[in-house]
Coordinates of C-alpha atoms and ligand atoms in Angstrom, one line a residue:
X1 CA -15.9 -37.5 -40.6
X2 CA -16.7 -34.2 -39.0
X3 CA -17.8 -33.2 -35.7
X4 CA -20.5 -30.7 -35.0
X5 CA -20.0 -27.9 -32.1
X6 CA -22.2 -25.2 -31.1
X7 CA -21.7 -22.7 -28.6
X8 CA -25.0 -21.3 -26.9
X9 CA -24.7 -17.9 -25.6
X10 CA -27.0 -15.7 -24.0
X11 CA -27.2 -13.6 -27.4
X12 CA -26.0 -15.5 -30.0
X13 CA -25.8 -19.1 -31.3
X14 CA -22.6 -20.0 -33.0
X15 CA -22.0 -23.4 -34.7
X16 CA -19.0 -24.9 -36.6
X17 CA -18.1 -28.1 -38.4
X18 CA -14.8 -29.4 -37.3
X19 CA -12.5 -31.9 -39.5
X20 CA -10.3 -34.3 -38.2
X21 CA -7.3 -31.9 -38.1
X22 CA -9.2 -30.0 -35.5
X23 CA -10.0 -27.2 -37.7
X24 CA -13.2 -25.4 -37.9
X25 CA -14.3 -25.7 -41.7
X26 CA -17.7 -24.1 -41.7
X27 CA -19.3 -21.4 -39.4
X28 CA -22.5 -20.1 -38.8
X29 CA -24.4 -18.2 -36.1
X30 CA -27.9 -17.0 -35.3
X31 CA -29.6 -14.8 -32.9
X32 CA -30.6 -17.1 -29.3
X33 CA -33.7 -14.6 -28.9
X34 CA -34.1 -15.0 -25.1
X35 CA -36.4 -15.7 -23.5
X36 CA -38.1 -19.0 -24.7
X37 CA -38.9 -22.2 -23.5
X38 CA -36.4 -24.8 -23.6
X39 CA -38.4 -27.0 -26.1
X40 CA -38.3 -24.1 -28.6
X41 CA -34.9 -23.2 -28.1
X42 CA -34.1 -26.8 -28.9
X43 CA -35.9 -26.9 -31.8
X44 CA -34.6 -23.6 -33.2
X45 CA -31.1 -25.0 -32.7
X46 CA -31.6 -28.3 -34.5
X47 CA -33.4 -26.8 -37.6
X48 CA -30.7 -24.2 -37.8
X49 CA -27.8 -26.9 -37.4
X50 CA -29.5 -29.2 -40.1
X51 CA -30.4 -26.3 -42.6
X52 CA -26.6 -25.3 -42.3
X53 CA -25.3 -28.9 -43.1
X54 CA -27.8 -29.2 -45.8
X55 CA -26.9 -25.9 -47.7
X56 CA -23.2 -26.9 -47.2
X57 CA -23.9 -30.2 -48.8
X58 CA -22.8 -32.4 -46.1
X59 CA -24.7 -35.2 -45.0
X60 CA -25.5 -36.4 -41.8
X61 CA -23.6 -39.5 -42.2
X62 CA -20.4 -37.8 -42.5
X63 CA -21.0 -36.4 -39.0
X64 CA -19.7 -38.6 -35.8
X65 CA -21.3 -36.8 -33.3
X66 CA -21.8 -33.2 -32.3
X67 CA -21.6 -31.3 -28.7
X68 CA -23.1 -28.0 -27.5
X69 CA -21.4 -25.8 -24.7
X70 CA -24.1 -24.3 -22.5
X71 CA -23.7 -21.4 -20.1
X72 CA -24.6 -23.0 -16.7
X73 CA -24.1 -26.4 -14.8
X74 CA -24.3 -29.2 -17.1
X75 CA -24.3 -33.1 -16.2
X76 CA -22.6 -34.4 -19.3
X77 CA -23.5 -37.9 -18.5
X78 CA -27.4 -37.4 -18.3
X79 CA -27.6 -34.2 -20.5
X80 CA -29.3 -32.5 -17.9
X81 CA -28.9 -28.7 -17.3
X82 CA -29.0 -28.5 -13.7
X83 CA -28.8 -24.6 -13.7
X84 CA -28.7 -21.9 -16.2
X85 CA -29.8 -18.6 -14.9
X86 CA -29.7 -16.7 -18.5
X87 CA -31.6 -19.5 -20.5
X88 CA -34.3 -19.9 -17.4
X89 CA -33.6 -23.5 -16.9
X90 CA -33.6 -25.2 -14.0
X91 CA -33.2 -29.4 -14.1
X92 CA -34.2 -29.5 -17.6
X93 CA -33.4 -32.6 -20.0
X94 CA -32.0 -30.2 -22.8
X95 CA -29.8 -32.8 -24.4
X96 CA -32.9 -35.1 -24.5
X97 CA -35.1 -32.6 -26.4
X98 CA -32.1 -31.6 -28.6
X99 CA -31.1 -34.9 -29.7
X100 CA -34.7 -35.4 -31.3
X101 CA -33.8 -33.0 -34.1
X102 CA -30.0 -34.8 -34.7
X103 CA -29.3 -38.3 -36.5
X104 CA -26.0 -38.4 -34.6
X105 CA -25.0 -38.1 -30.9
X106 CA -25.4 -34.9 -29.2
X107 CA -23.4 -34.3 -26.1
X108 CA -23.6 -31.3 -23.7
X109 CA -21.0 -29.4 -21.6
X110 CA -20.7 -25.9 -19.8
X111 CA -19.7 -23.6 -22.1
X112 CA -16.4 -22.1 -20.3
X113 CA -15.1 -25.6 -19.7
X114 CA -16.0 -26.5 -23.7
X115 CA -14.0 -23.3 -24.7
X116 CA -11.0 -24.1 -22.4
X117 CA -10.9 -27.6 -23.8
X118 CA -10.7 -26.1 -27.3
X119 CA -7.8 -23.9 -26.4
X120 CA -6.2 -27.2 -24.6
X121 CA -6.6 -29.3 -27.6
X122 CA -5.8 -26.7 -30.4
X123 CA -5.3 -23.4 -29.2
X124 CA -2.5 -22.0 -26.3
X125 CA -2.2 -25.2 -24.3
X126 CA -1.7 -27.4 -27.3
X127 CA 0.7 -30.0 -26.2
X128 CA 0.7 -29.1 -22.6
X129 CA -0.3 -31.5 -20.0
X130 CA -2.3 -29.5 -17.8
X131 CA -3.8 -25.9 -18.0
X132 CA -5.9 -23.6 -16.5
X133 CA -8.0 -21.2 -18.1
X134 CA -9.2 -17.7 -16.8
X135 CA -11.6 -15.8 -18.7
X136 CA -11.9 -12.4 -18.0
X137 CA -15.5 -11.2 -18.8
X138 CA -18.3 -9.7 -17.1
X139 CA -17.4 -12.1 -14.5
X140 CA -14.6 -14.4 -14.2
X141 CA -14.9 -17.9 -15.7
X142 CA -12.6 -20.6 -15.3
X143 CA -11.7 -24.2 -15.9
X144 CA -8.9 -26.7 -15.0
X145 CA -7.4 -29.4 -16.8
X146 CA -5.2 -31.5 -14.8
X147 CA -3.1 -34.2 -16.7
X148 CA -5.7 -34.5 -19.8
X149 CA -8.6 -34.5 -17.8
X150 CA -11.2 -31.4 -17.0
X151 CA -11.8 -31.1 -13.1
X152 CA -15.7 -31.2 -13.2
X153 CA -16.5 -31.6 -9.5
X154 CA -19.1 -34.3 -8.2
X155 CA -21.8 -32.3 -9.5
X156 CA -20.0 -30.5 -12.3
X157 CA -19.8 -27.4 -10.5
X158 CA -15.9 -27.1 -10.0
X159 CA -13.8 -24.3 -11.8
X160 CA -15.6 -21.1 -10.3
X161 CA -12.1 -19.8 -9.9
X162 CA -14.0 -16.2 -10.1
X163 CA -15.1 -16.7 -6.6
X164 CA -12.0 -17.5 -4.8
X165 CA -11.9 -14.5 -2.0
X166 CA -8.6 -12.6 -2.4
X167 CA -9.5 -10.0 0.0
X168 CA -11.8 -10.8 3.3
X169 CA -14.6 -8.7 3.9
X170 CA -13.6 -7.0 0.4
X171 CA -16.1 -5.4 -2.4
X172 CA -19.5 -7.5 -2.4
X173 CA -19.7 -9.9 -5.6
X174 CA -22.3 -11.1 -7.8
X175 CA -22.6 -14.4 -5.7
X176 CA -23.3 -12.6 -2.4
X177 CA -19.7 -13.0 -0.9
X178 CA -17.2 -10.6 -0.4
X179 CA -13.8 -10.2 -1.7
X180 CA -13.9 -12.5 -4.7
X181 CA -11.6 -12.3 -7.4
X182 CA -14.3 -11.4 -9.8
X183 CA -15.1 -8.1 -8.0
X184 CA -11.4 -6.9 -8.4
X185 CA -9.9 -8.7 -11.8
X186 CA -12.9 -9.0 -14.0
X187 CA -13.2 -6.8 -17.3
X188 CA -16.2 -5.4 -15.8
X189 CA -14.5 -4.4 -12.5
X190 CA -11.2 -3.0 -14.5
X191 CA -14.1 -0.7 -16.5
X192 CA -15.6 0.5 -13.5
X193 CA -12.2 1.5 -11.7
X194 CA -11.4 3.1 -15.2
X195 CA -14.6 5.0 -14.9
X196 CA -14.0 6.2 -11.4
X197 CA -10.4 7.4 -12.3
X198 CA -11.7 9.5 -15.3
X199 CA -14.1 11.0 -13.4
X200 CA -11.5 12.0 -10.5
X201 CA -8.8 12.9 -13.0
X202 CA -10.7 15.3 -15.5
X203 CA -7.4 16.4 -17.0
X204 CA -6.0 12.8 -17.7
X205 CA -5.7 11.2 -20.9
X206 CA -8.0 8.5 -19.9
X207 CA -10.7 11.5 -19.7
X208 CA -9.6 12.6 -23.0
X209 CA -9.9 9.5 -24.5
X210 CA -13.5 9.0 -23.2
X211 CA -14.5 12.4 -24.5
X212 CA -15.1 13.6 -21.0
X213 CA -17.7 10.7 -20.5
X214 CA -16.4 8.5 -17.8
X215 CA -19.3 6.3 -18.2
X216 CA -17.9 5.5 -21.6
X217 CA -14.4 4.0 -20.1
X218 CA -13.6 0.5 -20.8
X219 CA -10.8 -1.9 -20.4
X220 CA -9.4 -1.4 -23.8
X221 CA -9.2 2.5 -23.2
X222 CA -7.5 1.9 -19.7
X223 CA -4.7 -0.3 -21.5
X224 CA -4.1 2.2 -24.1
X225 CA -4.0 5.3 -21.9
X226 CA -1.6 3.3 -19.9
X227 CA 0.6 2.5 -22.7
X228 CA 0.8 6.1 -23.6
X229 CA 2.1 7.0 -20.0
X230 CA -1.3 8.3 -18.4
X231 CA -0.7 8.4 -14.8
X232 CA -4.3 7.8 -13.6
X233 CA -4.4 4.8 -16.3
X234 CA -1.2 3.3 -15.0
X235 CA -2.7 3.3 -11.5
X236 CA -5.8 1.8 -12.1
X237 CA -4.1 -0.8 -14.3
X238 CA -1.4 -1.7 -11.6
X239 CA -4.1 -2.0 -9.0
X240 CA -6.2 -4.5 -11.1
X241 CA -2.9 -6.5 -12.2
X242 CA -2.0 -6.9 -8.6
X243 CA -5.3 -8.5 -7.9
X244 CA -5.4 -10.5 -10.8
X245 CA -1.8 -11.8 -9.8
X246 CA -3.0 -13.1 -6.2
X247 CA -5.7 -14.8 -7.8
X248 CA -3.3 -16.4 -10.4
X249 CA -0.8 -17.4 -8.4
X250 CA -3.2 -19.0 -5.9
X251 CA -4.2 -21.3 -8.7
X252 CA -0.7 -21.8 -9.8
X253 CA 0.5 -23.0 -6.4
X254 CA -2.6 -25.4 -5.9
X255 CA -2.3 -27.0 -9.3
X256 CA 0.8 -26.1 -11.1
X257 CA -0.3 -26.3 -14.6
X258 CA 2.1 -26.0 -17.5
X259 CA -0.1 -23.3 -19.0
X260 CA -2.2 -20.8 -17.7
X261 CA -4.3 -19.3 -20.2
X262 CA -5.9 -16.2 -20.0
X263 CA -9.3 -15.8 -22.0
X264 CA -12.0 -13.0 -22.6
X265 CA -12.0 -9.8 -24.5
X266 CA -9.3 -8.3 -22.5
X267 CA -7.0 -11.1 -23.7
X268 CA -6.6 -9.0 -26.9
X269 CA -4.5 -6.6 -24.8
X270 CA -1.7 -9.5 -25.4
X271 CA 1.8 -8.4 -23.8
X272 CA 0.5 -5.2 -22.3
X273 CA -1.3 -7.5 -19.9
X274 CA 0.8 -10.6 -19.9
X275 CA 4.3 -8.8 -19.0
X276 CA 2.9 -7.0 -16.0
X277 CA 1.0 -10.0 -14.7
X278 CA 4.2 -12.4 -15.1
X279 CA 6.1 -10.0 -13.1
X280 CA 3.6 -9.5 -10.3
X281 CA 2.7 -13.4 -10.4
X282 CA 6.5 -14.3 -10.3
X283 CA 7.2 -13.6 -6.3
X284 CA 4.2 -15.2 -5.4
X285 CA 4.9 -18.4 -6.7
X286 CA 6.0 -20.9 -4.0
X287 CA 8.2 -22.8 -6.5
X288 CA 9.4 -19.8 -8.2
X289 CA 13.2 -20.7 -8.1
X290 CA 12.5 -23.8 -10.1
X291 CA 14.0 -24.0 -13.3
X292 CA 10.7 -24.4 -15.2
X293 CA 7.5 -22.6 -14.1
X294 CA 4.0 -22.3 -15.6
X295 CA 4.0 -20.2 -18.7
X296 CA 1.3 -17.7 -18.6
X297 CA -0.3 -16.9 -21.9
X298 CA -3.2 -15.4 -23.7
X299 CA -6.0 -17.6 -25.2
X300 CA -5.6 -17.7 -29.1
X301 CA -8.3 -19.4 -30.8
X302 CA -11.1 -16.5 -29.9
X303 CA -14.7 -17.5 -30.4
X304 CA -13.4 -20.8 -32.2
X305 CA -12.5 -22.2 -28.9
X306 CA -16.1 -22.7 -27.7
X307 CA -17.1 -24.5 -31.0
X308 CA -14.1 -26.7 -31.1
X309 CA -14.2 -27.5 -27.4
X310 CA -18.1 -28.3 -27.6
X311 CA -17.3 -30.5 -30.4
X312 CA -14.5 -32.4 -28.9
X313 CA -15.2 -32.3 -25.1
X314 CA -17.8 -34.8 -24.6
X315 CA -16.2 -37.7 -25.2
X316 CA -12.9 -36.8 -23.9
X317 CA -11.3 -36.8 -27.2
X318 CA -7.4 -35.9 -26.9
Ligands
ZN401 ZN1 -18.2 -14.3 -6.0

């Protein structure tokens, strides 16, 4: 038997078929095409999924269940999307709409939680009892899995780790609060500091890398320039790592997960990110002298995490 996983993003809809050994054996994607009504979106997803299965010669009898990760607050019990800003949904019974197109049961969850669940079961967190996922993108997303259970919150809004304040009266965050981790340690925040540094230091390697156009600087360039010894980029990176370490250490002190997993595009930097982060986090950990401490690692499944997690999350398959 297979499971179907769908990752509904603001730009693309990716889907995949997951086999019993938790491998994604078939993948396809199509553009999301926003804005559009929830009814129409459900219809397009349903038709796309069923057509993909048909093309692959897989009958719906071979599929146990399907799941979809949605960028918003989702009540996995009722299948109601309480709030999904990008999709324009407020209190929409989206799973009910979607179910009409599928002959097997469909479940829904938040996309970041689904991706974390995928990493937990089949990626960087495999075999661990508990894991925190911190996804560095435009914002900072997250999920906390404690002793095999996703921490959802009573209205499924838990896990907003990017909106933990690390600096009182600090920079204004997109959420309206000031000093959130997201305002200092997201991929977007790293790019913004990199741009400033390139502008201020026209002779730096960072400024050379962006062709003298600071607006082109991104996180990857900052890592590259710092790796080659550029002082301006090193300063930006060490500031960024310092803030990221504060947030990471707070979460480790509260939950003491076995694995702390960093996801998102910046996790591609691998050890260039992990080594200084581990060093910065260590003195901030309350139980730093313990024999075993939380392992800080990067996500390993890339885009497959969202598909796998959506396919396996809803019924708590472990
Ligand atoms: Zn915030």
